[in-house]
CSV table of C-alpha atoms in Angstrom, one decimal:
chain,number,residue,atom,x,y,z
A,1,UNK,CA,-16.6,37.4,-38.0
A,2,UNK,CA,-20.3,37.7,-36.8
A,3,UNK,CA,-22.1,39.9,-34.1
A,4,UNK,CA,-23.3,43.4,-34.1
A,5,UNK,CA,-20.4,45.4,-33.5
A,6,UNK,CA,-19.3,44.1,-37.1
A,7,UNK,CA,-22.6,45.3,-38.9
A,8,UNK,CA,-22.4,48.7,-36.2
A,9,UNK,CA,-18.8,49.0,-38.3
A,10,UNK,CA,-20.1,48.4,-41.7
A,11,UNK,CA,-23.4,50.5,-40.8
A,12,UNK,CA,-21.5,53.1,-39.9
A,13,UNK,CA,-19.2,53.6,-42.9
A,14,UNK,CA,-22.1,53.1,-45.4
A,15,UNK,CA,-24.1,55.7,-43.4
A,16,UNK,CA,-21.0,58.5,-43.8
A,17,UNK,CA,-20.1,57.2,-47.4
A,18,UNK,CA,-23.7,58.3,-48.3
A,19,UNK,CA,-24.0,61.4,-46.3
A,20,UNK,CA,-20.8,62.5,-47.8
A,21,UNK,CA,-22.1,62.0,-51.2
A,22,UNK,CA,-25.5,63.7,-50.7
A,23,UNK,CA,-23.6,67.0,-49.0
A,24,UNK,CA,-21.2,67.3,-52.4
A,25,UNK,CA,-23.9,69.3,-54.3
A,26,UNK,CA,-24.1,71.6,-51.2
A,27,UNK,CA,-20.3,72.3,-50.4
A,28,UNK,CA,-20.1,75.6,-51.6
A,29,UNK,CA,-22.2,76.8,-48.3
A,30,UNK,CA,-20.4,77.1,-45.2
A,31,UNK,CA,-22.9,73.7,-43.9
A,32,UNK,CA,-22.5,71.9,-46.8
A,33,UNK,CA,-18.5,72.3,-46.9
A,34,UNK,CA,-18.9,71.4,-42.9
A,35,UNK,CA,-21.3,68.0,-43.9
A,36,UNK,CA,-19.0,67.5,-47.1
A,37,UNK,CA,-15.9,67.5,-44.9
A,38,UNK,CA,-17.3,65.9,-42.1
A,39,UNK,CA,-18.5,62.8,-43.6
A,40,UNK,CA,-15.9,62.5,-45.9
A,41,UNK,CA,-12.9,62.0,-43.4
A,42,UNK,CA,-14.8,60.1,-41.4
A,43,UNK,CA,-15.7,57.6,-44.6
A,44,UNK,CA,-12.3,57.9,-45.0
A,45,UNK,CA,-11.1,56.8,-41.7
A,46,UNK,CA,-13.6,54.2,-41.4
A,47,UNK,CA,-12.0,52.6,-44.9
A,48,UNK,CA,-8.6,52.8,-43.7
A,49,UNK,CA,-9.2,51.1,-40.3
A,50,UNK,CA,-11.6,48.3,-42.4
A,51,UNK,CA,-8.2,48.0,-44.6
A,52,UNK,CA,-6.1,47.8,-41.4
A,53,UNK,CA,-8.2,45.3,-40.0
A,54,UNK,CA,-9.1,43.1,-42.6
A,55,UNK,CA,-5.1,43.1,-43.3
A,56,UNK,CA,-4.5,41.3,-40.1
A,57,UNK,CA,-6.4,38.4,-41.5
A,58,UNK,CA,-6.5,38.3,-45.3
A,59,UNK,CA,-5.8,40.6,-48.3
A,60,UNK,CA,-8.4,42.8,-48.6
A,61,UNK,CA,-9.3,44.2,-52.3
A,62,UNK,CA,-6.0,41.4,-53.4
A,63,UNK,CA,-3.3,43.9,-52.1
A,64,UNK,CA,-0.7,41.3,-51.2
A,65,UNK,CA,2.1,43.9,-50.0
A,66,UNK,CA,1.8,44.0,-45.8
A,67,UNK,CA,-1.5,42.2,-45.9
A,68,UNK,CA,-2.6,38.6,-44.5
A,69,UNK,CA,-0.1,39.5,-41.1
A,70,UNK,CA,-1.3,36.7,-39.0
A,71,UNK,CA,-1.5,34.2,-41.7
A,72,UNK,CA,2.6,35.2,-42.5
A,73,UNK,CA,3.6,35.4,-39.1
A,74,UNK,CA,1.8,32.2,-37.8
A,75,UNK,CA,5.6,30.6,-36.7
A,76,UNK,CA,6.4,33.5,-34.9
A,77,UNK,CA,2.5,34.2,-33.0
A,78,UNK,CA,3.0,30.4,-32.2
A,79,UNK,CA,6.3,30.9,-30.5
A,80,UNK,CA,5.0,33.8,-28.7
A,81,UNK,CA,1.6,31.4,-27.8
A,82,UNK,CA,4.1,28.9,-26.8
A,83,UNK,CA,5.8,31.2,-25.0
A,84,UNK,CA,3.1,32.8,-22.6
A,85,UNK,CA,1.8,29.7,-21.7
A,86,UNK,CA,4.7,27.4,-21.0
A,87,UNK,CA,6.8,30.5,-19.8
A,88,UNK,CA,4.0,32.8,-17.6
A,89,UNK,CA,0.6,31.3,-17.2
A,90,UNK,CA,1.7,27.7,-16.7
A,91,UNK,CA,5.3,28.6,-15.5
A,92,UNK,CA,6.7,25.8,-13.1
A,93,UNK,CA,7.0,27.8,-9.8
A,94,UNK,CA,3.5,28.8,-10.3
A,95,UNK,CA,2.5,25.2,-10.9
A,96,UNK,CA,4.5,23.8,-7.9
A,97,UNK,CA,3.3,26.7,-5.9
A,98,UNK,CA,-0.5,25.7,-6.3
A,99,UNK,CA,0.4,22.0,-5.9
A,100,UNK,CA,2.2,22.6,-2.3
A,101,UNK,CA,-0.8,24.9,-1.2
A,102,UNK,CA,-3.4,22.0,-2.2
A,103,UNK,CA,-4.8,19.9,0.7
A,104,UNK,CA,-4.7,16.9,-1.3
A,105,UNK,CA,-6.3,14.5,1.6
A,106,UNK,CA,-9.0,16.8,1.5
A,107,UNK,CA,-9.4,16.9,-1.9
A,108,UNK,CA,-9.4,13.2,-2.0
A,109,UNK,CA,-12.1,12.6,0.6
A,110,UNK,CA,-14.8,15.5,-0.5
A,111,UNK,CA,-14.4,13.6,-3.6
A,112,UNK,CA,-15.1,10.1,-2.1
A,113,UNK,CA,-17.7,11.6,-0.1
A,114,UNK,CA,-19.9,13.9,-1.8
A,115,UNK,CA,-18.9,13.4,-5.4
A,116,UNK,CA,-19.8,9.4,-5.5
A,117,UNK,CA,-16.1,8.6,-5.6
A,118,UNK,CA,-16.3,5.6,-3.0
A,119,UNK,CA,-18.9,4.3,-5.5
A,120,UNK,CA,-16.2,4.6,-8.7
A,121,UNK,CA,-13.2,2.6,-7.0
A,122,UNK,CA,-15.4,-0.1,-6.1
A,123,UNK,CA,-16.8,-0.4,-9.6
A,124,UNK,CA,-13.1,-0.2,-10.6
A,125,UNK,CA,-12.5,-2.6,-7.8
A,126,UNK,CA,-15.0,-5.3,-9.2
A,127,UNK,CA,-14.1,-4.1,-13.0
A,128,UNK,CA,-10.6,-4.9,-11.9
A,129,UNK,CA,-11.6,-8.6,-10.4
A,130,UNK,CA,-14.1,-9.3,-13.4
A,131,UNK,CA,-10.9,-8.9,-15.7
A,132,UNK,CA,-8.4,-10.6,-13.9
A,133,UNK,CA,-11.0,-13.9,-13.6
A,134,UNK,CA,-12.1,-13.3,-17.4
A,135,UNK,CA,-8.4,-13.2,-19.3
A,136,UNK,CA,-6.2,-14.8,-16.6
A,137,UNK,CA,-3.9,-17.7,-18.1
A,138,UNK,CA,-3.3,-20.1,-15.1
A,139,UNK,CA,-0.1,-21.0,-17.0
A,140,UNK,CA,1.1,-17.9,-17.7
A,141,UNK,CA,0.5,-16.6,-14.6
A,142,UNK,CA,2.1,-19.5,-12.8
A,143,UNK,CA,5.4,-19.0,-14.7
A,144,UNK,CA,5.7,-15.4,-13.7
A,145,UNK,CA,5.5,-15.9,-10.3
A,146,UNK,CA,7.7,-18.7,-10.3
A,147,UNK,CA,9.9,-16.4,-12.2
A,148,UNK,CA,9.7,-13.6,-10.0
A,149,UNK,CA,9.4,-15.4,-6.9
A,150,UNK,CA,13.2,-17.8,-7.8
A,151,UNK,CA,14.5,-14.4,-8.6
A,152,UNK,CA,13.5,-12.1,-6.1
A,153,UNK,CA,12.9,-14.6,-3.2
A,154,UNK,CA,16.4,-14.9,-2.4
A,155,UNK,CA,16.6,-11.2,-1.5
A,156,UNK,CA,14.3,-11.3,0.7
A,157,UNK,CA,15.8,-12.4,4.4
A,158,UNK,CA,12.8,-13.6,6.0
A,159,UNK,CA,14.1,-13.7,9.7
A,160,UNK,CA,14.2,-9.8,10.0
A,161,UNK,CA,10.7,-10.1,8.1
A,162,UNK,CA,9.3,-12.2,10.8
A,163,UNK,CA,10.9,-10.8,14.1
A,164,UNK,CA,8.9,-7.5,12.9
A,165,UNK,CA,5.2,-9.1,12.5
A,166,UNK,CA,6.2,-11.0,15.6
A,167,UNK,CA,7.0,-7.7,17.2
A,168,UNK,CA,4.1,-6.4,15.7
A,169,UNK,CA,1.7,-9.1,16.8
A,170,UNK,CA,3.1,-8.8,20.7
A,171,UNK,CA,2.6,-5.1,20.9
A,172,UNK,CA,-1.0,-4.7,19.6
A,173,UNK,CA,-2.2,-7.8,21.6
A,174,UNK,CA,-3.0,-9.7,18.1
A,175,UNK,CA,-0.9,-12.5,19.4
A,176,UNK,CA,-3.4,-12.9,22.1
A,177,UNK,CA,-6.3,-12.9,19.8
A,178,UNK,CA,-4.5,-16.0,17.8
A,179,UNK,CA,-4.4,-17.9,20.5
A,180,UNK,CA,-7.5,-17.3,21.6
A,181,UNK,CA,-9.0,-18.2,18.1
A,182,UNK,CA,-7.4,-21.2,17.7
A,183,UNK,CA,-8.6,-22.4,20.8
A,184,UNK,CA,-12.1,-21.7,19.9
A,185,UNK,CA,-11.7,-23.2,16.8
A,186,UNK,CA,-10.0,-26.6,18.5
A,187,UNK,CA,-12.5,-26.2,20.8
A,188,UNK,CA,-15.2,-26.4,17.7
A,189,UNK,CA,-13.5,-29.2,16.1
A,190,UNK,CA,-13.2,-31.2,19.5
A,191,UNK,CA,-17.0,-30.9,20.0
A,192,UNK,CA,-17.9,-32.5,17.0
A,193,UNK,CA,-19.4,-36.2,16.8
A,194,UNK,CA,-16.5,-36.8,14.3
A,195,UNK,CA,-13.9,-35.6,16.9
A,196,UNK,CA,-15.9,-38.4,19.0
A,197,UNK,CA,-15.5,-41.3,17.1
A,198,UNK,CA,-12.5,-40.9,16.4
A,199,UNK,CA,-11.0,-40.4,20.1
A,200,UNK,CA,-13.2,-43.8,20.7
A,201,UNK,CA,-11.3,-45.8,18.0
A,202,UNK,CA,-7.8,-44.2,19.3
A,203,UNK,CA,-9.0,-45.3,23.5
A,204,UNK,CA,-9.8,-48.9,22.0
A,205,UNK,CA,-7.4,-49.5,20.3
A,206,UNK,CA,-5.1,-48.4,23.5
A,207,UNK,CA,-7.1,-50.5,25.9
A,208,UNK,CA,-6.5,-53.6,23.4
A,209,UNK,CA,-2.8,-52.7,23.6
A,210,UNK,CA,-3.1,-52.3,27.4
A,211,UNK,CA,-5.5,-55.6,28.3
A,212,UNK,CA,-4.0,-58.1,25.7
A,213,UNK,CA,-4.5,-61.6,27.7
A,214,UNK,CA,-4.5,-60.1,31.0
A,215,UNK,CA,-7.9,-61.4,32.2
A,216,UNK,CA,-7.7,-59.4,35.4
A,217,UNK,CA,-7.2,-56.0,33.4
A,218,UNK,CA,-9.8,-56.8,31.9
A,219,UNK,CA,-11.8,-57.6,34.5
A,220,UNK,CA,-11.1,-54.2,36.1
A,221,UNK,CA,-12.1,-52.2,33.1
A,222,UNK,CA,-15.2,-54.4,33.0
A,223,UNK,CA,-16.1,-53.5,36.4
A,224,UNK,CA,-15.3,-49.7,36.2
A,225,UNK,CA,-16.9,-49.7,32.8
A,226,UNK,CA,-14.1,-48.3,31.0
A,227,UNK,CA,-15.7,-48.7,27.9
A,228,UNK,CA,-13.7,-46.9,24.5
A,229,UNK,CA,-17.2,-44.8,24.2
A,230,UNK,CA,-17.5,-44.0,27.8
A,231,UNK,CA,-14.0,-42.5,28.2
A,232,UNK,CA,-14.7,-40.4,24.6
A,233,UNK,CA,-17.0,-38.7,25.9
A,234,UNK,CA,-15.5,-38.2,29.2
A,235,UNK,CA,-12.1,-37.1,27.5
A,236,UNK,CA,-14.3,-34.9,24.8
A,237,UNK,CA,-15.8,-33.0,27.5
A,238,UNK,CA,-12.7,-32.0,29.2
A,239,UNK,CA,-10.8,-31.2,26.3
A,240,UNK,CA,-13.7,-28.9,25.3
A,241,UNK,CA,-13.8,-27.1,28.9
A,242,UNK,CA,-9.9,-26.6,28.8
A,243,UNK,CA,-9.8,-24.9,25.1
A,244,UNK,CA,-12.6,-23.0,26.6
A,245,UNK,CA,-11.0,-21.8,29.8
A,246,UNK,CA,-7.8,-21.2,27.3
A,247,UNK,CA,-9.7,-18.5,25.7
A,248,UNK,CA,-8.7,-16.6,28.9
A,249,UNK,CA,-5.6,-14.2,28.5
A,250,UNK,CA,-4.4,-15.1,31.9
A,251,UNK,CA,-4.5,-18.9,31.3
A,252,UNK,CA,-1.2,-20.6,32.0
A,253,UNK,CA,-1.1,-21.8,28.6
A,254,UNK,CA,-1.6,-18.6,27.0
A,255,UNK,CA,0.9,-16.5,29.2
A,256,UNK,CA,3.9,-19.6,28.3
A,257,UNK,CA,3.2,-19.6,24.6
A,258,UNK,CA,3.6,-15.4,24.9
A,259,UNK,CA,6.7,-15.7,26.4
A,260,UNK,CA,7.7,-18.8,24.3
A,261,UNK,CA,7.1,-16.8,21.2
A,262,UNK,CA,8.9,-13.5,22.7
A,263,UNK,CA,12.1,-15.7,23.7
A,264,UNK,CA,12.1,-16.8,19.9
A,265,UNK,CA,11.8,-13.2,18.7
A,266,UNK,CA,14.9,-12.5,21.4
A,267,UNK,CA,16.5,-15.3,20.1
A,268,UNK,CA,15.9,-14.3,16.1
A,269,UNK,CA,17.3,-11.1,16.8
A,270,UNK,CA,20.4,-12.0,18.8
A,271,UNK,CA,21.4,-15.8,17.5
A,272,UNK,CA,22.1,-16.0,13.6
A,273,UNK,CA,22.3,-19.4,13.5
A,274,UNK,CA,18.3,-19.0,14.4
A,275,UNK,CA,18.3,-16.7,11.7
A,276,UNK,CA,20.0,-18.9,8.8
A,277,UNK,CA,17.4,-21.8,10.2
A,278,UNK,CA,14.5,-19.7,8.3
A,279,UNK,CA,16.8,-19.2,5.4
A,280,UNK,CA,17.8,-22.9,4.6
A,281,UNK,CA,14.1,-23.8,5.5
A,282,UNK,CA,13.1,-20.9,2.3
A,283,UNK,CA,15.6,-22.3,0.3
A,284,UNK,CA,15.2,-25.9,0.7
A,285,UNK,CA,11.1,-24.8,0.1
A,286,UNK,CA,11.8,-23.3,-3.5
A,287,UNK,CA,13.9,-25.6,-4.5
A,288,UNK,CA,11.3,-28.8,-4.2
A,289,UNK,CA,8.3,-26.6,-4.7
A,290,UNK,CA,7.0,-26.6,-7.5
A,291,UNK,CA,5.5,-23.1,-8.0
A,292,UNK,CA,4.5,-23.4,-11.3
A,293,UNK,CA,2.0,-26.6,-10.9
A,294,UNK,CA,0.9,-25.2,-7.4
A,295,UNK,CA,-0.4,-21.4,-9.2
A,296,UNK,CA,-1.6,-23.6,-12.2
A,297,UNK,CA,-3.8,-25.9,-10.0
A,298,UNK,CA,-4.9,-22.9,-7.0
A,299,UNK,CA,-6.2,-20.6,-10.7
A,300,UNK,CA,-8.1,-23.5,-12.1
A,301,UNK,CA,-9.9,-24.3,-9.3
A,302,UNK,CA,-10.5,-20.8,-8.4
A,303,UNK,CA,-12.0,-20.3,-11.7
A,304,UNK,CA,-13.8,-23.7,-11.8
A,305,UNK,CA,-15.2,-22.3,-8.1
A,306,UNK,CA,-16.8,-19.2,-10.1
A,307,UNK,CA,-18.0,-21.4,-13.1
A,308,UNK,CA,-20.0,-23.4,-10.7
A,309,UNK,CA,-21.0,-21.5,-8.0
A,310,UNK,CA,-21.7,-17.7,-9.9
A,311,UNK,CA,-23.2,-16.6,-6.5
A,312,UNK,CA,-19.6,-16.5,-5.5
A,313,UNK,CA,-18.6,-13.8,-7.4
A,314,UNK,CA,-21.1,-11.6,-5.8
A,315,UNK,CA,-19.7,-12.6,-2.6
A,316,UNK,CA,-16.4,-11.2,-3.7
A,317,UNK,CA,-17.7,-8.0,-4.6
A,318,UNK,CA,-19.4,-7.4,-1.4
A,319,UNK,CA,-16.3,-8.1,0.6
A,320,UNK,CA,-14.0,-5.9,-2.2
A,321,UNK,CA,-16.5,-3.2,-1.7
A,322,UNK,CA,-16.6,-4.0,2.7
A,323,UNK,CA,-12.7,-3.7,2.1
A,324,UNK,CA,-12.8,-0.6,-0.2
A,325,UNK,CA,-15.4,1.1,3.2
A,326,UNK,CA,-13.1,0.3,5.8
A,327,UNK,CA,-10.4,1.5,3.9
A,328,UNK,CA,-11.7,5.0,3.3
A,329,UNK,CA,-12.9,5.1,7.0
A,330,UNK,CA,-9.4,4.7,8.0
A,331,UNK,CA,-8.1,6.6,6.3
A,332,UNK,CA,-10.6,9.6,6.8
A,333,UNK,CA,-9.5,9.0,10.7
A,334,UNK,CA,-5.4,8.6,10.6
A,335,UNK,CA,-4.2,12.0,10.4
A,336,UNK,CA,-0.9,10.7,9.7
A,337,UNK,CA,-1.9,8.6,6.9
A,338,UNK,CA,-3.3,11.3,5.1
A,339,UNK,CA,0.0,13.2,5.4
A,340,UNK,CA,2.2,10.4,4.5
A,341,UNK,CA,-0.4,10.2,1.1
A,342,UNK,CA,-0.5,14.0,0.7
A,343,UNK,CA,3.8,13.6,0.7
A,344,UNK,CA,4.1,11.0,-1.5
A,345,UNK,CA,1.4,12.5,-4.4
A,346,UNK,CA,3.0,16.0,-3.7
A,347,UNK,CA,6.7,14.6,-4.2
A,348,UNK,CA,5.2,12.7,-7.4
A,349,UNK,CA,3.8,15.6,-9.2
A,350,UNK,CA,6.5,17.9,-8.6
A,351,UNK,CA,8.9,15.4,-9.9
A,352,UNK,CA,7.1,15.2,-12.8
A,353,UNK,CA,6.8,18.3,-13.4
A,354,UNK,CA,10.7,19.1,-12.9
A,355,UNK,CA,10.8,16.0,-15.7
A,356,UNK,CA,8.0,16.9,-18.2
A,357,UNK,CA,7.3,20.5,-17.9
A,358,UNK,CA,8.9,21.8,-21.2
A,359,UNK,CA,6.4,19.1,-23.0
A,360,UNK,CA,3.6,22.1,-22.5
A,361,UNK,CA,5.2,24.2,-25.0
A,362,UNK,CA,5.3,20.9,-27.6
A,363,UNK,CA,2.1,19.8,-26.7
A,364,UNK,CA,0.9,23.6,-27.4
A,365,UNK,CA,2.8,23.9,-30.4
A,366,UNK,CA,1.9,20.6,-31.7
A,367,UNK,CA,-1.7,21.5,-31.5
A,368,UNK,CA,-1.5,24.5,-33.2
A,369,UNK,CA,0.8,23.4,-35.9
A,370,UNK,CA,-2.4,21.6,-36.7
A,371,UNK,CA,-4.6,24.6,-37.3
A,372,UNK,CA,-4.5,25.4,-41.2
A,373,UNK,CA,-4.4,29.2,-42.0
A,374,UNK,CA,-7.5,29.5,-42.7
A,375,UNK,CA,-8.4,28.3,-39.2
A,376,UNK,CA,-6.1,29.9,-37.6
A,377,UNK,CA,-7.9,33.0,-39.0
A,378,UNK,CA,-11.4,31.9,-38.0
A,379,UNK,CA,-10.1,30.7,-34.6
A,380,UNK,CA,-8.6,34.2,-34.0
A,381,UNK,CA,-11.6,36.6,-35.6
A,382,UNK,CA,-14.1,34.1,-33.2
A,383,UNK,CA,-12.0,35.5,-30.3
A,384,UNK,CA,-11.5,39.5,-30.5
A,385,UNK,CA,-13.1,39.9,-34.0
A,386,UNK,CA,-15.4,41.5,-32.5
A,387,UNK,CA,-13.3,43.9,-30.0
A,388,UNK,CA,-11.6,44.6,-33.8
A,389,UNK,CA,-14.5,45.8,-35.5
A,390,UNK,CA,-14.6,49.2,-33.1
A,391,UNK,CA,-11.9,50.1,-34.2
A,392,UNK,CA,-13.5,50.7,-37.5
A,393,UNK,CA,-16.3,52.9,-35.7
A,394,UNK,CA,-13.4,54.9,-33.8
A,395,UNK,CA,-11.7,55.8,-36.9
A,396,UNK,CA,-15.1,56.9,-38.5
A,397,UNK,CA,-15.5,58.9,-35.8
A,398,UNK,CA,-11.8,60.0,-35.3
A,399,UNK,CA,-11.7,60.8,-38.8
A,400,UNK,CA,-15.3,63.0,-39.0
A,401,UNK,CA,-13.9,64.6,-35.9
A,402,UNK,CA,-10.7,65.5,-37.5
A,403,UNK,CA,-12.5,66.7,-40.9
A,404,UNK,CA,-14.4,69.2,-39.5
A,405,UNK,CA,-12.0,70.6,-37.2
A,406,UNK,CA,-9.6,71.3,-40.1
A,407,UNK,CA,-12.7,72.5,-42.1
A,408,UNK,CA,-13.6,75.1,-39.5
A,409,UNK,CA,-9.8,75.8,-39.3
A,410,UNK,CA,-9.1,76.4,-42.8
A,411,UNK,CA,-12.5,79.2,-43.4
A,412,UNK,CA,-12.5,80.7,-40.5
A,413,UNK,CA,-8.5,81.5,-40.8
């Protein structure tokens, strides 16, 4: 123990032990018989409350008898420690109380957004994908998702699975969007020089087919100059400017492949010979695909793609961390989201809480099962040795109190 109240406490009873020994040569007087009585219960008291305290932690002057109390009591103060915290200030209703009046969304997002917490996931984010490209086993890998994919794909009815991102698609307008991005893209390809040549080889080789020894077909195509080049470009042209007009949601060609693909849906739902198409089509797929190979070859070059080309890695990052933003802004605007997330972590603490809450008291016990006696004592004195040490000035002053009272009592009766 350290701090003033223990050298007020000591101070104290060295100040009345001397004042009691300087009155004794005066105590046939009325004062000195006061001073003598005075200081003398109060010394008195002030060495019984130093004995009572120091008793709690230790044997003062080697008394063992009802000395050292904490140290011999330690399993029963540690039950009682155990006891208060698992029991009343870490209870379970109070814990499940505080958890169902936490906004947990709100929680989560003032930590993303004012505590740098946006900035943590991503670097867990590209942690995550720095590991996963450093230790990954191609082979390894390959076999567990073969494994998981024979065992588990079978489950997995893919008809339902489709009719609902069909659905899906139809609903939102994404199947719009599709079509028009594969026209823009055919339209891209079809513009090409490539795309060209290779509709001129396809018309000569037609015209060959069509002229043969015919001189008067040829003739004609002479004449009109159908030339393999020439009608390229012509056909070129117009493919482009059809793709382009396709682009349109009211083209013809868009509004029969919407209804095409929502008769197939009908059909999915309605026909299960339709359905058991996509099975045997799954099935007959595992059973010649060689998934092992196929994850083997798709890891190697994806990791000869980052040997070579280190730049690409960055690239990943960037769209991890463009991912990880839109995320968060998404989030931060679906209301319903944020409850579904706020459900689910609520429902997950409190279940583990029902599960693990008796491992307080163990975890509380094992800790202090740890502390030796002596720093059990030390850990104890540090807390209210202090508090402890008035004691000793109270029974100084009790006791002075008292012995002069009784002093006055006894001469004046």
């Amino acid at each position: 123990m350290s701090g003033k109240n223990r050298y007020l406490a000591t101070g104290t009873l060295g100040v009345t032990s001397l004042l009691y020994f300087a009155a004794l040569p005066f105590a046939g007087s009325f004062t000195g018989g006061l001073a003598v009585s005075t200081f003398g219960a109060a010394m008195v008291g002030g060495l019984a409350d130093w004995f009572a305290v120091s008793a709690l932690f230790r044997k003062p002057l080697g008394i063992p008898w009802r000395t050292a109390v904490i140290p011999r009591n330690r399993e029963r103060l540690f039950s009682m420690i155990v006891e208060m915290v698992q029991d009343e200030l870490l209870a379970k209703d109070n814990i499940k109380r505080k958890i169902e009046e936490h906004d947990i969304p709100r929680v989560v997002l003032s930590y993303l957004d004012e505590r740098g917490g946006a900035k943590t996931v991503k670097r867990m984010v590209h942690k995550l994908l720095s590991d996963i490209l450093d230790k990954v086993d191609p082979q390894e890998v390959g076999r567990f998702i073969a494994k998981f994919v024979r065992q588990d794909a079978g489950v997995i009815q893919l008809s339902p699975l489709l009719r609902s991102i069909g659905e899906w698609t139809v609903q939102t307008g994404y199947d719009q969007k599709i079509i028009s991005f594969v026209a823009v893209e055919l339209g891209n390809i079809a513009a090409t020089a490539e795309f060209r040549g290779l509709l001129a080889e396809f018309l000569e080789r037609a015209l060959s087919r069509y002229e043969a020894d015919r001189r008067r077909r040829k003739l004609f195509n002479h004449i009109a100059r159908l030339s393999p080049d020439n009608m390229a470009v012509f056909v070129q042209q117009r493919l482009v400017a059809w793709l382009a007009d396709m682009k349109q949601a009211d083209h013809p060609v868009q509004i029969a492949l919407r209804q095409r693909l929502c008769r197939y849906l009908r059909r999915l739902e309605l026909e299960p010979q339709a359905a058991q198409e996509w099975e045997n089509y799954k099935n007959d797929l595992l059973a010649e695909l060689d998934i092992v190979g196929l994850m083997q070859r798709s890891l190697d070059w994806l990791l000869r793609q980052v040997g070579e080309h280190p730049q690409q890695m960055a690239q990943w990052f960037r769209q991890a961390d463009h991912w990880v933003d839109q995320l968060l802004i998404d989030f931060q605007a679906d209301s319903v989201q944020q409850q579904k997330v706020s459900d689910i972590v609520k429902q997950a603490l409190l279940n583990f809480i029902d599960a693990h809450h008796d491992k307080i008291g163990d975890l509380v016990r094992e800790r202090l099962a740890q502390l030796s006696d002596a720093e059990l004592v030390a850990f104890i004195e540090d807390k209210v040795g202090e508090d402890l040490q008035i004691i000793r000035v109270n029974g100084s002053i009790i006791g002075g109190f008292t012995g002069s009272m009784l002093y006055c009592l006894t001469f004046w009766l």
